[in-house]
Amino acid sequence: MHSLRRCPPWLAGALLPRWLSVTSLHRRGLRFRVQFKVPGNNRRTIDIAFTRVRLAVYVDGCFWHGCPEHYHPPRTNAEWWQWKISRNQARDADTESALRDADWYVLRLWEHVPVDEAADAVARAREQLLPAP
């Protein structure tokens, strides 16, 4: 398991799962870009991008992206929150579609997936996309 003491204090909240994923991938010798602009849409970014193989990895938060396993809608202002989460999901689908149209492979992971499992999934996807020697 990773030590939280090594985590920069400004990452201790919502960005922690992404930071742990990034450090786990880097430890495996994988090199990538973080917060890479989506081709054709500079207002959106890819969490982790492997540009040579065109692999876009997203680590989605269970609350903000409506995880079917862990999302519990707030009771206060429930209608607005339903609209907000639906809008986030629609934006995710639109971004994914734009990336696929640009010949990118998209891998989405939930923040609750253990870091090593997530890193394994990313490494497998990258390996499959590498050209044969």
mmCIF file of C-alpha atoms in Angstrom:
data_model
loop_
_atom_site.group_PDB
_atom_site.id
_atom_site.type_symbol
_atom_site.label_atom_id
_atom_site.label_comp_id
_atom_site.label_asym_id
_atom_site.label_seq_id
_atom_site.Cartn_x
_atom_site.Cartn_y
_atom_site.Cartn_z
ATOM 1 C CA MET A 1 0.000 0.000 0.000
ATOM 2 C CA HIS A 2 1.110 3.541 -0.597
ATOM 3 C CA SER A 3 2.131 5.895 2.134
ATOM 4 C CA LEU A 4 -0.068 8.959 2.382
ATOM 5 C CA ARG A 5 2.860 10.888 3.840
ATOM 6 C CA ARG A 6 4.416 11.048 0.379
ATOM 7 C CA CYS A 7 1.255 12.563 -1.082
ATOM 8 C CA PRO A 8 1.535 16.332 -1.508
ATOM 9 C CA PRO A 9 -0.860 18.065 0.888
ATOM 10 C CA TRP A 10 -2.698 19.790 -1.964
ATOM 11 C CA LEU A 11 -3.651 16.338 -3.313
ATOM 12 C CA ALA A 12 -5.071 14.907 -0.121
ATOM 13 C CA GLY A 13 -8.674 15.261 -1.293
ATOM 14 C CA ALA A 14 -10.341 14.427 -4.577
ATOM 15 C CA LEU A 15 -7.132 14.021 -6.597
ATOM 16 C CA LEU A 16 -5.621 11.330 -4.394
ATOM 17 C CA PRO A 17 -6.866 8.312 -6.455
ATOM 18 C CA ARG A 18 -5.451 9.853 -9.650
ATOM 19 C CA TRP A 19 -2.149 10.671 -7.952
ATOM 20 C CA LEU A 20 -1.814 7.125 -6.614
ATOM 21 C CA SER A 21 -2.590 5.716 -10.079
ATOM 22 C CA VAL A 22 -0.006 7.973 -11.691
ATOM 23 C CA THR A 23 2.715 7.045 -9.200
ATOM 24 C CA SER A 24 1.924 3.332 -9.580
ATOM 25 C CA LEU A 25 2.151 3.572 -13.373
ATOM 26 C CA HIS A 26 5.385 5.545 -13.213
ATOM 27 C CA ARG A 27 6.884 2.987 -10.831
ATOM 28 C CA ARG A 28 6.202 0.326 -13.498
ATOM 29 C CA GLY A 29 8.320 2.247 -15.985
ATOM 30 C CA LEU A 30 5.374 3.577 -17.999
ATOM 31 C CA ARG A 31 5.648 7.121 -19.324
ATOM 32 C CA PHE A 32 2.622 9.237 -20.112
ATOM 33 C CA ARG A 33 1.127 12.714 -20.053
ATOM 34 C CA VAL A 34 -1.167 13.991 -17.314
ATOM 35 C CA GLN A 35 -4.069 16.390 -18.004
ATOM 36 C CA PHE A 36 -3.466 16.152 -21.764
ATOM 37 C CA LYS A 37 -5.812 18.232 -23.937
ATOM 38 C CA VAL A 38 -8.449 16.268 -25.848
ATOM 39 C CA PRO A 39 -7.638 16.552 -29.572
ATOM 40 C CA GLY A 40 -10.080 18.969 -31.147
ATOM 41 C CA ASN A 41 -11.425 20.225 -27.808
ATOM 42 C CA ASN A 42 -8.986 22.257 -25.723
ATOM 43 C CA ARG A 43 -11.555 22.769 -22.953
ATOM 44 C CA ARG A 44 -11.417 19.086 -21.959
ATOM 45 C CA THR A 45 -8.502 16.998 -20.775
ATOM 46 C CA ILE A 46 -7.493 13.351 -20.523
ATOM 47 C CA ASP A 47 -6.476 12.325 -16.984
ATOM 48 C CA ILE A 48 -3.638 10.059 -18.163
ATOM 49 C CA ALA A 49 -2.665 9.929 -21.852
ATOM 50 C CA PHE A 50 -0.359 7.500 -23.609
ATOM 51 C CA THR A 51 0.053 9.538 -26.786
ATOM 52 C CA ARG A 52 2.104 7.061 -28.850
ATOM 53 C CA VAL A 53 -0.573 4.361 -28.633
ATOM 54 C CA ARG A 54 -3.487 6.806 -28.320
ATOM 55 C CA LEU A 55 -4.722 5.471 -25.008
ATOM 56 C CA ALA A 56 -6.821 7.833 -22.866
ATOM 57 C CA VAL A 57 -7.286 6.810 -19.231
ATOM 58 C CA TYR A 58 -9.857 8.419 -16.968
ATOM 59 C CA VAL A 59 -10.107 7.858 -13.221
ATOM 60 C CA ASP A 60 -13.721 8.820 -12.513
ATOM 61 C CA GLY A 61 -14.879 9.846 -9.066
ATOM 62 C CA CYS A 62 -17.784 7.778 -7.757
ATOM 63 C CA PHE A 63 -19.815 10.811 -6.714
ATOM 64 C CA TRP A 64 -19.186 13.188 -9.628
ATOM 65 C CA HIS A 65 -19.616 10.592 -12.364
ATOM 66 C CA GLY A 66 -22.469 8.583 -10.814
ATOM 67 C CA CYS A 67 -20.847 5.235 -10.015
ATOM 68 C CA PRO A 68 -23.602 2.583 -10.133
ATOM 69 C CA GLU A 69 -22.028 0.861 -7.132
ATOM 70 C CA HIS A 70 -21.284 3.799 -4.797
ATOM 71 C CA TYR A 71 -23.216 6.881 -5.888
ATOM 72 C CA HIS A 72 -25.804 8.061 -3.383
ATOM 73 C CA PRO A 73 -27.637 11.209 -4.468
ATOM 74 C CA PRO A 74 -27.737 14.030 -1.937
ATOM 75 C CA ARG A 75 -31.105 14.623 -0.289
ATOM 76 C CA THR A 76 -30.746 18.378 -0.360
ATOM 77 C CA ASN A 77 -31.442 19.901 -3.768
ATOM 78 C CA ALA A 78 -31.808 16.383 -5.231
ATOM 79 C CA GLU A 79 -33.243 17.530 -8.558
ATOM 80 C CA TRP A 80 -30.302 19.823 -9.258
ATOM 81 C CA TRP A 81 -27.786 17.123 -8.306
ATOM 82 C CA GLN A 82 -29.488 14.624 -10.621
ATOM 83 C CA TRP A 83 -29.214 17.191 -13.437
ATOM 84 C CA LYS A 84 -25.536 17.855 -12.584
ATOM 85 C CA ILE A 85 -24.499 14.178 -12.509
ATOM 86 C CA SER A 86 -26.447 13.475 -15.722
ATOM 87 C CA ARG A 87 -24.701 16.404 -17.373
ATOM 88 C CA ASN A 88 -21.297 15.090 -16.249
ATOM 89 C CA GLN A 89 -22.139 11.655 -17.676
ATOM 90 C CA ALA A 90 -23.290 13.200 -20.973
ATOM 91 C CA ARG A 91 -20.042 15.202 -21.179
ATOM 92 C CA ASP A 92 -18.049 12.023 -20.486
ATOM 93 C CA ALA A 93 -19.884 10.216 -23.306
ATOM 94 C CA ASP A 94 -19.346 13.139 -25.673
ATOM 95 C CA THR A 95 -15.627 13.306 -24.860
ATOM 96 C CA GLU A 96 -15.283 9.552 -25.277
ATOM 97 C CA SER A 97 -17.029 9.732 -28.652
ATOM 98 C CA ALA A 98 -14.729 12.545 -29.812
ATOM 99 C CA LEU A 99 -11.670 10.558 -28.754
ATOM 100 C CA ARG A 100 -12.874 7.406 -30.524
ATOM 101 C CA ASP A 101 -13.528 9.463 -33.670
ATOM 102 C CA ALA A 102 -9.894 10.612 -33.433
ATOM 103 C CA ASP A 103 -8.760 6.947 -33.215
ATOM 104 C CA TRP A 104 -8.060 6.934 -29.493
ATOM 105 C CA TYR A 105 -8.845 4.004 -27.184
ATOM 106 C CA VAL A 106 -10.590 5.100 -23.977
ATOM 107 C CA LEU A 107 -10.259 3.289 -20.648
ATOM 108 C CA ARG A 108 -12.435 4.456 -17.750
ATOM 109 C CA LEU A 109 -11.741 3.357 -14.188
ATOM 110 C CA TRP A 110 -13.669 4.151 -11.017
ATOM 111 C CA GLU A 111 -11.786 5.708 -8.123
ATOM 112 C CA HIS A 112 -12.778 2.776 -5.882
ATOM 113 C CA VAL A 113 -10.782 0.283 -7.977
ATOM 114 C CA PRO A 114 -7.633 -0.662 -6.028
ATOM 115 C CA VAL A 115 -4.581 1.175 -7.364
ATOM 116 C CA ASP A 116 -2.664 -1.955 -8.363
ATOM 117 C CA GLU A 117 -5.699 -3.374 -10.200
ATOM 118 C CA ALA A 118 -6.150 -0.097 -12.048
ATOM 119 C CA ALA A 119 -2.453 0.013 -12.974
ATOM 120 C CA ASP A 120 -2.662 -3.592 -14.217
ATOM 121 C CA ALA A 121 -5.654 -2.724 -16.423
ATOM 122 C CA VAL A 122 -3.843 0.292 -17.860
ATOM 123 C CA ALA A 123 -0.650 -1.688 -18.515
ATOM 124 C CA ARG A 124 -2.637 -4.457 -20.273
ATOM 125 C CA ALA A 125 -4.530 -1.979 -22.441
ATOM 126 C CA ARG A 126 -1.295 -0.196 -23.383
ATOM 127 C CA GLU A 127 0.422 -3.507 -24.170
ATOM 128 C CA GLN A 128 -2.429 -4.534 -26.495
ATOM 129 C CA LEU A 129 -2.208 -1.229 -28.365
ATOM 130 C CA LEU A 130 1.565 -1.382 -28.921
ATOM 131 C CA PRO A 131 2.560 -2.299 -32.473
ATOM 132 C CA ALA A 132 3.940 -5.826 -32.885
ATOM 133 C CA PRO A 133 7.752 -5.902 -33.107
#
